[in-house]
CSV table of C-alpha atoms in Angstrom, one decimal:
chain,number,residue,atom,x,y,z
A,1,MET,CA,-40.8,63.9,-75.9
A,2,SER,CA,-37.3,64.6,-74.8
A,3,ASP,CA,-35.8,64.7,-78.3
A,4,ALA,CA,-38.3,67.3,-79.6
A,5,THR,CA,-36.7,70.3,-81.2
A,6,PRO,CA,-37.6,73.8,-80.2
A,7,ALA,CA,-39.5,74.0,-83.5
A,8,ASP,CA,-41.4,70.8,-82.7
A,9,ARG,CA,-42.3,72.2,-79.2
A,10,PHE,CA,-43.5,75.5,-80.6
A,11,LEU,CA,-45.7,73.9,-83.3
A,12,ASP,CA,-47.1,71.5,-80.7
A,13,ALA,CA,-47.9,74.4,-78.4
A,14,ALA,CA,-49.6,76.3,-81.2
A,15,ILE,CA,-51.6,73.3,-82.3
A,16,GLY,CA,-52.6,72.7,-78.7
A,17,LEU,CA,-53.9,76.3,-78.4
A,18,LEU,CA,-55.7,76.0,-81.7
A,19,GLN,CA,-57.4,72.9,-80.5
A,20,ARG,CA,-58.5,74.6,-77.3
A,21,VAL,CA,-59.9,77.5,-79.2
A,22,ARG,CA,-61.7,75.1,-81.5
A,23,GLU,CA,-63.3,73.3,-78.6
A,24,GLU,CA,-63.9,76.1,-76.1
A,25,GLU,CA,-64.7,79.1,-78.4
A,26,ALA,CA,-67.0,77.4,-80.9
A,27,ASP,CA,-70.1,79.1,-79.6
A,28,ALA,CA,-68.4,82.5,-79.5
A,29,VAL,CA,-67.1,82.0,-83.1
A,30,ALA,CA,-70.6,81.1,-84.2
A,31,ALA,CA,-72.1,84.1,-82.5
A,32,ALA,CA,-69.4,86.5,-83.9
A,33,GLY,CA,-70.0,85.1,-87.4
A,34,ALA,CA,-73.8,85.6,-87.0
A,35,LEU,CA,-73.3,89.2,-85.8
A,36,LEU,CA,-71.2,90.1,-88.8
A,37,ALA,CA,-73.6,88.4,-91.1
A,38,ASP,CA,-76.5,90.4,-89.5
A,39,THR,CA,-74.5,93.6,-90.0
A,40,VAL,CA,-73.8,92.9,-93.7
A,41,ALA,CA,-77.5,91.9,-94.3
A,42,ASP,CA,-78.7,95.0,-92.6
A,43,GLY,CA,-76.5,97.4,-94.6
A,44,GLY,CA,-73.9,98.0,-92.0
A,45,ARG,CA,-70.2,98.2,-92.4
A,46,LEU,CA,-67.4,96.1,-90.9
A,47,PHE,CA,-64.2,97.4,-89.3
A,48,ALA,CA,-61.2,95.8,-87.6
A,49,PHE,CA,-58.7,97.3,-85.2
A,50,GLY,CA,-55.5,96.2,-83.5
A,51,ALA,CA,-52.5,97.9,-82.0
A,52,GLY,CA,-48.9,96.7,-82.4
A,53,HIS,CA,-48.6,93.0,-83.2
A,54,SER,CA,-52.3,92.7,-82.5
A,55,SER,CA,-52.8,94.7,-85.7
A,56,LEU,CA,-51.4,91.8,-87.7
A,57,ALA,CA,-54.5,89.7,-87.2
A,58,ALA,CA,-56.8,92.7,-87.9
A,59,GLN,CA,-54.9,93.4,-91.1
A,60,ASP,CA,-55.2,89.7,-92.1
A,61,VAL,CA,-58.9,90.0,-92.6
A,62,VAL,CA,-58.8,93.3,-94.7
A,63,TYR,CA,-58.6,93.3,-98.5
A,64,ARG,CA,-57.4,89.8,-99.1
A,65,ALA,CA,-58.2,86.9,-101.4
A,66,GLY,CA,-60.9,84.7,-99.9
A,67,GLY,CA,-61.9,87.4,-97.4
A,68,LEU,CA,-64.9,89.7,-97.0
A,69,ALA,CA,-64.6,92.8,-99.1
A,70,LEU,CA,-66.5,94.8,-96.5
A,71,MET,CA,-63.9,94.4,-93.8
A,72,ASN,CA,-62.1,97.8,-93.3
A,73,LEU,CA,-59.1,98.6,-91.2
A,74,LEU,CA,-59.7,101.2,-88.5
A,75,ALA,CA,-56.3,102.7,-88.4
A,76,VAL,CA,-54.8,104.7,-85.5
A,77,PRO,CA,-51.7,106.6,-86.7
A,78,GLY,CA,-48.5,105.4,-85.1
A,79,VAL,CA,-50.2,102.3,-83.6
A,80,VAL,CA,-51.1,99.9,-86.5
A,81,GLY,CA,-48.0,97.7,-87.0
A,82,VAL,CA,-44.5,98.3,-85.9
A,83,ASP,CA,-43.3,100.7,-88.7
A,84,VAL,CA,-43.5,103.8,-86.4
A,85,MET,CA,-40.1,105.1,-85.3
A,86,PRO,CA,-39.2,104.5,-82.6
A,87,ALA,CA,-41.2,101.3,-82.3
A,88,THR,CA,-41.7,102.0,-78.6
A,89,LEU,CA,-43.9,105.0,-79.5
A,90,GLY,CA,-46.6,102.7,-80.6
A,91,SER,CA,-46.7,101.0,-77.2
A,92,ALA,CA,-46.8,104.4,-75.5
A,93,LEU,CA,-49.7,105.6,-77.7
A,94,GLU,CA,-51.8,102.5,-76.6
A,95,ARG,CA,-51.8,104.1,-73.1
A,96,VAL,CA,-53.0,107.5,-74.1
A,97,ASP,CA,-56.5,108.5,-72.8
A,98,GLY,CA,-58.8,110.1,-75.4
A,99,LEU,CA,-57.0,108.8,-78.5
A,100,ALA,CA,-59.6,106.2,-79.3
A,101,SER,CA,-62.5,108.7,-79.1
A,102,ALA,CA,-60.6,111.1,-81.4
A,103,VAL,CA,-60.0,108.4,-83.9
A,104,LEU,CA,-63.7,107.3,-83.9
A,105,ASP,CA,-64.8,110.9,-84.3
A,106,SER,CA,-62.7,111.2,-87.5
A,107,SER,CA,-63.7,107.8,-88.9
A,108,PRO,CA,-66.6,106.7,-91.1
A,109,ILE,CA,-67.8,104.3,-88.4
A,110,ARG,CA,-71.5,104.8,-87.4
A,111,SER,CA,-74.4,103.2,-85.6
A,112,GLY,CA,-75.3,99.9,-87.1
A,113,ASP,CA,-71.7,99.0,-87.9
A,114,ALA,CA,-69.6,96.2,-86.3
A,115,LEU,CA,-66.0,96.6,-85.0
A,116,VAL,CA,-63.6,93.8,-84.3
A,117,ILE,CA,-61.0,94.9,-81.7
A,118,VAL,CA,-57.9,92.8,-81.3
A,119,SER,CA,-55.8,93.2,-78.1
A,120,LEU,CA,-53.9,90.4,-76.5
A,121,SER,CA,-53.8,91.9,-73.0
A,122,GLY,CA,-56.9,94.0,-73.3
A,123,ARG,CA,-55.6,96.2,-70.5
A,124,ASN,CA,-54.4,99.3,-72.2
A,125,ALA,CA,-56.4,102.5,-72.5
A,126,LEU,CA,-56.7,102.5,-76.3
A,127,PRO,CA,-58.6,99.2,-76.9
A,128,VAL,CA,-60.7,99.6,-73.8
A,129,GLU,CA,-61.7,103.1,-74.7
A,130,MET,CA,-62.2,102.0,-78.3
A,131,ALA,CA,-64.7,99.4,-77.3
A,132,MET,CA,-66.6,101.7,-74.9
A,133,SER,CA,-66.7,104.6,-77.3
A,134,ALA,CA,-67.8,102.4,-80.2
A,135,ARG,CA,-70.7,100.9,-78.3
A,136,ALA,CA,-71.8,104.3,-77.1
A,137,ARG,CA,-72.1,105.2,-80.8
A,138,GLY,CA,-74.3,102.2,-81.5
A,139,VAL,CA,-71.6,100.0,-82.9
A,140,GLN,CA,-71.5,96.3,-82.0
A,141,VAL,CA,-68.1,95.2,-80.8
A,142,ILE,CA,-66.3,91.8,-81.0
A,143,GLY,CA,-63.3,91.6,-78.8
A,144,VAL,CA,-60.4,89.2,-79.4
A,145,THR,CA,-58.2,89.0,-76.4
A,146,SER,CA,-56.6,86.7,-73.8
A,147,VAL,CA,-59.0,86.7,-70.9
A,148,ALA,CA,-56.2,85.4,-68.6
A,149,TYR,CA,-54.7,88.9,-68.5
A,150,ALA,CA,-57.7,90.3,-66.6
A,151,SER,CA,-56.9,88.0,-63.6
A,152,ARG,CA,-53.1,88.4,-63.6
A,153,THR,CA,-52.5,92.1,-64.6
A,154,ARG,CA,-53.8,95.5,-63.7
A,155,SER,CA,-55.9,97.5,-66.1
A,156,ARG,CA,-54.3,100.6,-67.5
A,157,HIS,CA,-57.6,102.3,-68.2
A,158,ALA,CA,-59.1,104.8,-65.7
A,159,SER,CA,-62.2,102.6,-65.3
A,160,GLY,CA,-60.2,99.6,-64.1
A,161,GLY,CA,-61.8,97.5,-66.8
A,162,TYR,CA,-60.5,95.4,-69.7
A,163,LEU,CA,-61.5,95.0,-73.3
A,164,LYS,CA,-63.5,91.9,-72.4
A,165,ASP,CA,-65.7,94.0,-70.2
A,166,HIS,CA,-67.0,96.2,-73.0
A,167,CYS,CA,-67.8,93.8,-75.9
A,168,ASP,CA,-70.9,92.3,-77.3
A,169,ILE,CA,-69.0,89.1,-78.0
A,170,VAL,CA,-65.6,88.0,-76.6
A,171,LEU,CA,-63.2,85.5,-78.3
A,172,ASP,CA,-60.6,84.2,-75.9
A,173,SER,CA,-57.3,83.3,-77.6
A,174,LYS,CA,-56.2,81.3,-74.5
A,175,ILE,CA,-52.7,82.8,-74.8
A,176,ALA,CA,-50.8,82.7,-71.5
A,177,VAL,CA,-49.8,86.0,-69.9
A,178,GLY,CA,-46.5,87.1,-71.5
A,179,ASP,CA,-47.1,85.4,-74.9
A,180,ALA,CA,-44.2,83.0,-74.9
A,181,GLU,CA,-44.6,79.3,-75.3
A,182,LEU,CA,-41.1,78.0,-74.7
A,183,THR,CA,-38.5,78.0,-72.0
A,184,LEU,CA,-35.0,76.5,-72.0
A,185,ASP,CA,-32.4,76.4,-69.2
A,186,THR,CA,-29.9,78.0,-71.6
A,187,VAL,CA,-32.2,80.9,-72.5
A,188,PRO,CA,-32.8,83.5,-69.8
A,189,ALA,CA,-36.3,84.6,-70.9
A,190,PRO,CA,-39.4,82.8,-72.2
A,191,PHE,CA,-39.7,82.9,-76.0
A,192,ALA,CA,-41.7,81.9,-79.1
A,193,PRO,CA,-45.0,83.9,-79.1
A,194,ALA,CA,-48.1,82.2,-80.5
A,195,SER,CA,-50.7,85.0,-80.3
A,196,THR,CA,-50.5,86.0,-84.0
A,197,VAL,CA,-51.0,82.4,-85.2
A,198,VAL,CA,-54.0,81.8,-82.8
A,199,THR,CA,-55.7,85.2,-83.2
A,200,ALA,CA,-55.4,85.1,-87.0
A,201,ALA,CA,-56.9,81.6,-87.1
A,202,LEU,CA,-59.7,82.7,-84.7
A,203,LEU,CA,-60.6,85.6,-87.0
A,204,GLN,CA,-60.5,83.6,-90.1
A,205,ALA,CA,-62.8,81.1,-88.5
A,206,VAL,CA,-65.2,84.0,-87.8
A,207,MET,CA,-64.9,85.1,-91.4
A,208,ALA,CA,-65.7,81.6,-92.7
A,209,THR,CA,-68.7,81.5,-90.5
A,210,THR,CA,-69.9,84.9,-91.7
A,211,ALA,CA,-69.7,83.9,-95.3
A,212,ALA,CA,-71.5,80.6,-94.8
A,213,THR,CA,-74.2,82.2,-92.7
A,214,LEU,CA,-74.9,84.8,-95.4
A,215,ALA,CA,-75.1,82.1,-98.0
A,216,ASP,CA,-77.5,80.1,-95.9
A,217,ARG,CA,-79.8,83.1,-95.9
A,218,GLY,CA,-79.7,83.4,-99.6
A,219,ILE,CA,-77.3,86.3,-99.7
A,220,GLU,CA,-74.1,86.1,-101.8
A,221,PRO,CA,-71.2,86.8,-99.5
A,222,PRO,CA,-69.2,89.8,-100.7
A,223,LEU,CA,-65.9,87.9,-101.1
A,224,LEU,CA,-62.7,88.9,-102.9
A,225,ARG,CA,-60.8,86.6,-105.2
A,226,SER,CA,-57.1,86.5,-105.7
A,227,GLY,CA,-55.8,88.9,-108.3
A,228,ASN,CA,-53.3,86.3,-109.3
A,229,VAL,CA,-55.9,83.9,-110.8
A,230,ASP,CA,-57.6,84.5,-114.2
A,231,GLY,CA,-60.8,86.6,-113.8
A,232,GLY,CA,-59.9,87.7,-110.2
A,233,HIS,CA,-59.6,91.4,-111.0
A,234,GLU,CA,-62.9,91.3,-112.9
A,235,TRP,CA,-64.6,89.5,-110.0
A,236,ASN,CA,-63.3,92.0,-107.4
A,237,ALA,CA,-64.3,95.0,-109.6
A,238,ARG,CA,-67.8,93.8,-109.6
A,239,VAL,CA,-67.9,93.2,-105.8
A,240,MET,CA,-66.3,96.6,-105.1
A,241,GLU,CA,-68.8,98.3,-107.4
A,242,GLU,CA,-71.8,96.7,-105.7
A,243,TYR,CA,-70.6,97.4,-102.2
A,244,GLY,CA,-68.5,100.6,-102.9
A,245,ASP,CA,-70.4,102.7,-100.3
A,246,ARG,CA,-69.2,100.2,-97.6
A,247,ILE,CA,-65.6,99.9,-98.6
A,248,PHE,CA,-63.2,102.5,-97.4
A,249,TYR,CA,-59.7,101.2,-98.0
A,250,ARG,CA,-59.9,102.3,-101.7
A,251,ARG,CA,-60.0,106.0,-100.8
């Protein structure tokens, strides 16, 4: 509608993307939830990784109320978040060959674990190598990416491949190349990115599926409760004690 504000237009765009994800990625979400449930039931550990702003969705499923206690952040120094100075260094590190393998070599990740890799473009060396190296170690990989980038950009990995090419399951965020939902005649560049909203929702949908799948199998999902409700700390202490050998963010 012509009188819609920029805020209205952005929210409409985000809602539209979420609806597409709901309708088009339902099978992939179910499969990802089942994979993580299988990993938990079989004694495996769960990890999540993302670089730059893609790390926000990965961090959103680690150590949070209502989330799975077993989800650990796989951190790459200088890449997770935008707190590195200068911020452009993080983008440069995503293109460094060999960094992902070095990180995995120094991490607790092992065969039988599962790793969620979030990369909007899926084109840089770091997420591609992370997926390839993890699978070579016997780790199952769930990739969260915009598949559109594979047809409209060039890979920055030596193989010419993208994240989506090296995953057991791919969740397509449907985000358009460039990650900007709005344009205005008075603004010289597209603006208003929606990737964080959509990717975070996708991953929380997977987490919800994982918890429900475990419960359906008669396994209590290892969930955390808010520390700001009565009894929350006691609940979390019990869960962390029971699953302490699979939780690494406490160390």
